[in-house]
mmCIF file of C-alpha atoms and ligand atoms in Angstrom:
data_model
loop_
_atom_site.group_PDB
_atom_site.id
_atom_site.type_symbol
_atom_site.label_atom_id
_atom_site.label_comp_id
_atom_site.label_asym_id
_atom_site.label_seq_id
_atom_site.Cartn_x
_atom_site.Cartn_y
_atom_site.Cartn_z
ATOM 1 C CA MET D 1 21.905 -27.210 -65.965
ATOM 2 C CA GLU D 2 19.196 -29.698 -67.692
ATOM 3 C CA LYS D 3 17.397 -32.604 -65.606
ATOM 4 C CA ARG D 4 18.481 -36.464 -66.213
ATOM 5 C CA ILE D 5 15.207 -38.269 -65.915
ATOM 6 C CA LEU D 6 15.452 -41.990 -66.500
ATOM 7 C CA LEU D 7 11.846 -43.293 -67.395
ATOM 8 C CA ILE D 8 11.548 -47.070 -67.068
ATOM 9 C CA HIS D 9 8.826 -49.370 -68.493
ATOM 10 C CA GLY D 10 8.688 -52.879 -66.762
ATOM 11 C CA PRO D 11 7.952 -56.227 -68.259
ATOM 12 C CA ASN D 12 4.742 -56.613 -71.393
ATOM 13 C CA LEU D 13 5.207 -52.394 -71.544
ATOM 14 C CA ASN D 14 6.758 -52.751 -75.058
ATOM 15 C CA MET D 15 3.495 -54.830 -75.907
ATOM 16 C CA LEU D 16 1.536 -51.588 -75.760
ATOM 17 C CA GLY D 17 -0.224 -51.190 -78.355
ATOM 18 C CA ILE D 18 -1.316 -54.653 -78.556
ATOM 19 C CA ARG D 19 -2.099 -55.913 -75.152
ATOM 20 C CA GLU D 20 -5.439 -55.379 -73.346
ATOM 21 C CA PRO D 21 -5.858 -52.198 -76.073
ATOM 22 C CA GLU D 22 -9.588 -51.913 -73.725
ATOM 23 C CA ILE D 23 -7.104 -50.836 -71.008
ATOM 24 C CA TYR D 24 -4.465 -49.744 -71.291
ATOM 25 C CA GLY D 25 -4.970 -47.615 -74.615
ATOM 26 C CA ARG D 26 -3.581 -48.352 -78.596
ATOM 27 C CA THR D 27 -0.775 -45.762 -77.961
ATOM 28 C CA THR D 28 2.870 -47.539 -77.950
ATOM 29 C CA MET D 29 5.673 -47.742 -75.756
ATOM 30 C CA GLU D 30 7.681 -45.696 -78.326
ATOM 31 C CA GLN D 31 5.162 -43.216 -79.125
ATOM 32 C CA ILE D 32 5.079 -42.865 -74.857
ATOM 33 C CA ASN D 33 8.812 -42.423 -75.342
ATOM 34 C CA GLN D 34 8.629 -39.304 -78.220
ATOM 35 C CA GLU D 35 5.826 -37.821 -75.973
ATOM 36 C CA MET D 36 7.935 -37.911 -72.695
ATOM 37 C CA ILE D 37 11.166 -36.755 -74.697
ATOM 38 C CA GLU D 38 9.743 -33.452 -76.350
ATOM 39 C CA LEU D 39 7.691 -32.624 -72.961
ATOM 40 C CA GLY D 40 10.990 -33.106 -71.227
ATOM 41 C CA LYS D 41 12.658 -30.528 -73.373
ATOM 42 C CA ARG D 42 9.834 -28.287 -72.901
ATOM 43 C CA LEU D 43 10.942 -28.305 -68.580
ATOM 44 C CA GLY D 44 14.439 -28.637 -69.033
ATOM 45 C CA ALA D 45 15.021 -31.748 -68.782
ATOM 46 C CA GLU D 46 16.820 -35.035 -71.066
ATOM 47 C CA VAL D 47 14.354 -37.948 -71.089
ATOM 48 C CA GLU D 48 16.142 -41.231 -70.935
ATOM 49 C CA CYS D 49 13.552 -44.417 -72.058
ATOM 50 C CA TYR D 50 14.429 -47.824 -71.273
ATOM 51 C CA GLN D 51 12.181 -51.583 -70.964
ATOM 52 C CA SER D 52 13.119 -54.514 -69.401
ATOM 53 C CA ASN D 53 11.094 -57.755 -69.140
ATOM 54 C CA SER D 54 13.316 -58.413 -66.425
ATOM 55 C CA GLU D 55 13.890 -57.776 -63.096
ATOM 56 C CA GLY D 56 17.266 -57.595 -62.840
ATOM 57 C CA ALA D 57 17.796 -56.216 -65.453
ATOM 58 C CA LEU D 58 15.213 -53.437 -64.388
ATOM 59 C CA ILE D 59 17.558 -53.564 -60.932
ATOM 60 C CA ASP D 60 20.785 -52.636 -62.920
ATOM 61 C CA LYS D 61 19.063 -49.764 -65.058
ATOM 62 C CA ILE D 62 17.780 -48.397 -61.738
ATOM 63 C CA GLN D 63 21.373 -48.340 -60.664
ATOM 64 C CA SER D 64 23.046 -47.095 -63.031
ATOM 65 C CA ALA D 65 20.832 -43.945 -62.210
ATOM 66 C CA TYR D 66 22.871 -43.543 -59.192
ATOM 67 C CA GLY D 67 25.118 -40.010 -59.792
ATOM 68 C CA ALA D 68 23.844 -39.846 -63.195
ATOM 69 C CA LYS D 69 20.422 -38.916 -63.363
ATOM 70 C CA ASP D 70 18.486 -36.436 -60.462
ATOM 71 C CA GLY D 71 15.030 -38.087 -61.456
ATOM 72 C CA ILE D 72 13.117 -41.641 -62.223
ATOM 73 C CA ILE D 73 10.005 -42.196 -63.552
ATOM 74 C CA ILE D 74 8.874 -45.890 -63.378
ATOM 75 C CA ASN D 75 6.246 -48.202 -64.089
ATOM 76 C CA PRO D 76 6.724 -51.532 -63.239
ATOM 77 C CA GLY D 77 4.580 -52.912 -64.521
ATOM 78 C CA ALA D 78 3.040 -56.572 -62.630
ATOM 79 C CA TYR D 79 6.366 -56.563 -60.534
ATOM 80 C CA THR D 80 4.555 -53.096 -59.471
ATOM 81 C CA HIS D 81 2.982 -55.762 -56.511
ATOM 82 C CA TYR D 82 5.723 -57.616 -55.099
ATOM 83 C CA SER D 83 9.409 -56.695 -56.265
ATOM 84 C CA TYR D 84 10.753 -55.426 -52.491
ATOM 85 C CA ALA D 85 14.016 -55.844 -54.662
ATOM 86 C CA ILE D 86 12.675 -53.130 -57.352
ATOM 87 C CA HIS D 87 11.734 -51.157 -54.466
ATOM 88 C CA ASP D 88 15.198 -51.682 -52.243
ATOM 89 C CA ALA D 89 17.082 -50.460 -55.557
ATOM 90 C CA ILE D 90 14.694 -47.262 -55.818
ATOM 91 C CA LYS D 91 15.452 -47.100 -52.068
ATOM 92 C CA ALA D 92 19.166 -47.734 -52.830
ATOM 93 C CA VAL D 93 19.995 -44.616 -55.143
ATOM 94 C CA ALA D 94 18.127 -42.427 -53.166
ATOM 95 C CA LEU D 95 17.100 -40.473 -56.164
ATOM 96 C CA PRO D 96 13.335 -39.221 -56.454
ATOM 97 C CA ALA D 97 10.750 -41.395 -57.670
ATOM 98 C CA VAL D 98 7.169 -41.312 -59.084
ATOM 99 C CA GLU D 99 5.081 -44.305 -60.420
ATOM 100 C CA VAL D 100 2.819 -44.587 -63.198
ATOM 101 C CA HIS D 101 0.414 -46.437 -64.536
ATOM 102 C CA LEU D 102 -1.347 -46.583 -67.361
ATOM 103 C CA SER D 103 -4.491 -48.353 -65.574
ATOM 104 C CA ASP D 104 -6.590 -47.303 -62.101
ATOM 105 C CA ILE D 105 -4.825 -50.727 -60.363
ATOM 106 C CA GLN D 106 -6.776 -49.389 -57.738
ATOM 107 C CA SER D 107 -10.567 -50.493 -59.141
ATOM 108 C CA ARG D 108 -8.752 -53.732 -60.801
ATOM 109 C CA GLU D 109 -8.454 -56.947 -59.332
ATOM 110 C CA GLU D 110 -7.371 -57.424 -55.764
ATOM 111 C CA PHE D 111 -4.198 -58.671 -56.502
ATOM 112 C CA ARG D 112 -3.399 -55.163 -58.151
ATOM 113 C CA ARG D 113 -4.421 -52.987 -55.228
ATOM 114 C CA ILE D 114 -1.010 -53.271 -53.357
ATOM 115 C CA SER D 115 1.942 -51.374 -54.869
ATOM 116 C CA VAL D 116 5.289 -52.713 -52.881
ATOM 117 C CA ILE D 117 6.851 -49.863 -54.794
ATOM 118 C CA ARG D 118 5.069 -46.976 -53.705
ATOM 119 C CA PRO D 119 6.801 -46.637 -50.471
ATOM 120 C CA ALA D 120 10.070 -46.223 -51.850
ATOM 121 C CA CYS D 121 8.896 -43.783 -53.948
ATOM 122 C CA CYS D 122 7.623 -39.125 -53.232
ATOM 123 C CA ASP D 123 4.602 -39.871 -55.954
ATOM 124 C CA GLN D 124 1.845 -41.928 -57.735
ATOM 125 C CA VAL D 125 0.217 -41.359 -60.813
ATOM 126 C CA ALA D 126 -2.033 -43.948 -62.046
ATOM 127 C CA GLY D 127 -5.439 -44.103 -64.206
ATOM 128 C CA LEU D 128 -4.875 -41.294 -66.876
ATOM 129 C CA GLY D 129 -3.748 -44.188 -69.523
ATOM 130 C CA LYS D 130 -0.489 -42.259 -71.202
ATOM 131 C CA ASP D 131 -0.899 -39.278 -69.707
ATOM 132 C CA SER D 132 -0.152 -40.940 -66.246
ATOM 133 C CA TYR D 133 3.579 -41.199 -67.948
ATOM 134 C CA LEU D 134 3.101 -36.387 -69.093
ATOM 135 C CA VAL D 135 2.122 -36.023 -65.489
ATOM 136 C CA ALA D 136 4.022 -37.472 -64.033
ATOM 137 C CA LEU D 137 7.016 -36.216 -65.111
ATOM 138 C CA GLU D 138 5.880 -32.687 -64.464
ATOM 139 C CA LYS D 139 5.158 -33.755 -60.749
ATOM 140 C CA LEU D 140 8.737 -34.516 -60.463
ATOM 141 C CA ILE D 141 10.886 -32.269 -62.108
ATOM 142 C CA THR D 142 9.071 -29.670 -60.920
ATOM 143 C CA ASP D 143 7.771 -30.856 -57.115
ATOM 144 C CA TYR D 144 10.975 -32.505 -56.739
ATOM 145 C CA VAL D 145 13.976 -32.556 -58.783
ATOM 146 C CA SER D 146 15.994 -29.686 -57.224
HETATM 147 C C1 DQA Z 1 0.143 -51.656 -65.054
HETATM 148 C C2 DQA Z 1 -0.721 -51.946 -64.010
HETATM 149 C C3 DQA Z 1 -0.328 -53.501 -63.373
HETATM 150 O O1 DQA Z 1 -1.120 -53.829 -62.680
HETATM 151 C C4 DQA Z 1 0.774 -54.347 -65.128
HETATM 152 O O2 DQA Z 1 0.553 -55.598 -64.611
HETATM 153 C C5 DQA Z 1 1.114 -54.042 -66.067
HETATM 154 C C6 DQA Z 1 1.044 -52.284 -66.378
HETATM 155 C C7 DQA Z 1 -0.147 -49.888 -65.709
HETATM 156 O O3 DQA Z 1 0.112 -49.502 -66.227
HETATM 157 O O4 DQA Z 1 -1.924 -49.743 -65.348
HETATM 158 O O5 DQA Z 1 1.610 -54.668 -66.419
HETATM 159 O O6 DQA Z 1 1.298 -50.689 -64.165
#
């Protein structure tokens, strides 16, 4: 059966392509979504894409995955570094989730080095630009979604 994957982009990721391209590249969120949908098809997965700038909306979306999705890919944006509520939401639905970052958060400012989301996830992919998303999807499907 086709796997059902939810791709979630957090705050400011709707600005990809415009936002600090020297750090995040010139690919837009829409282009990433298209590539993810296409890769999903090749891997036997249906990828639903979602973006919000609001913590509560992101939590609602994660909760909606319960019983409806087989796994989650999430770039929590800056919420990565302090949202215990998003951490708890991922734990609550108990779905395999892979955390994604375009940039290498370990080699940037001090505050980016901590991810409070990571312990709720089964894996993290960072620093590969838009390819972080593609690698994360492949990992999620091959290693974690049964
Ligand atoms: C990011 C890294 C975060 O620190 C930042 O706040 C973002 C994007 C990334 O994809 O590299 O919004 O998650």
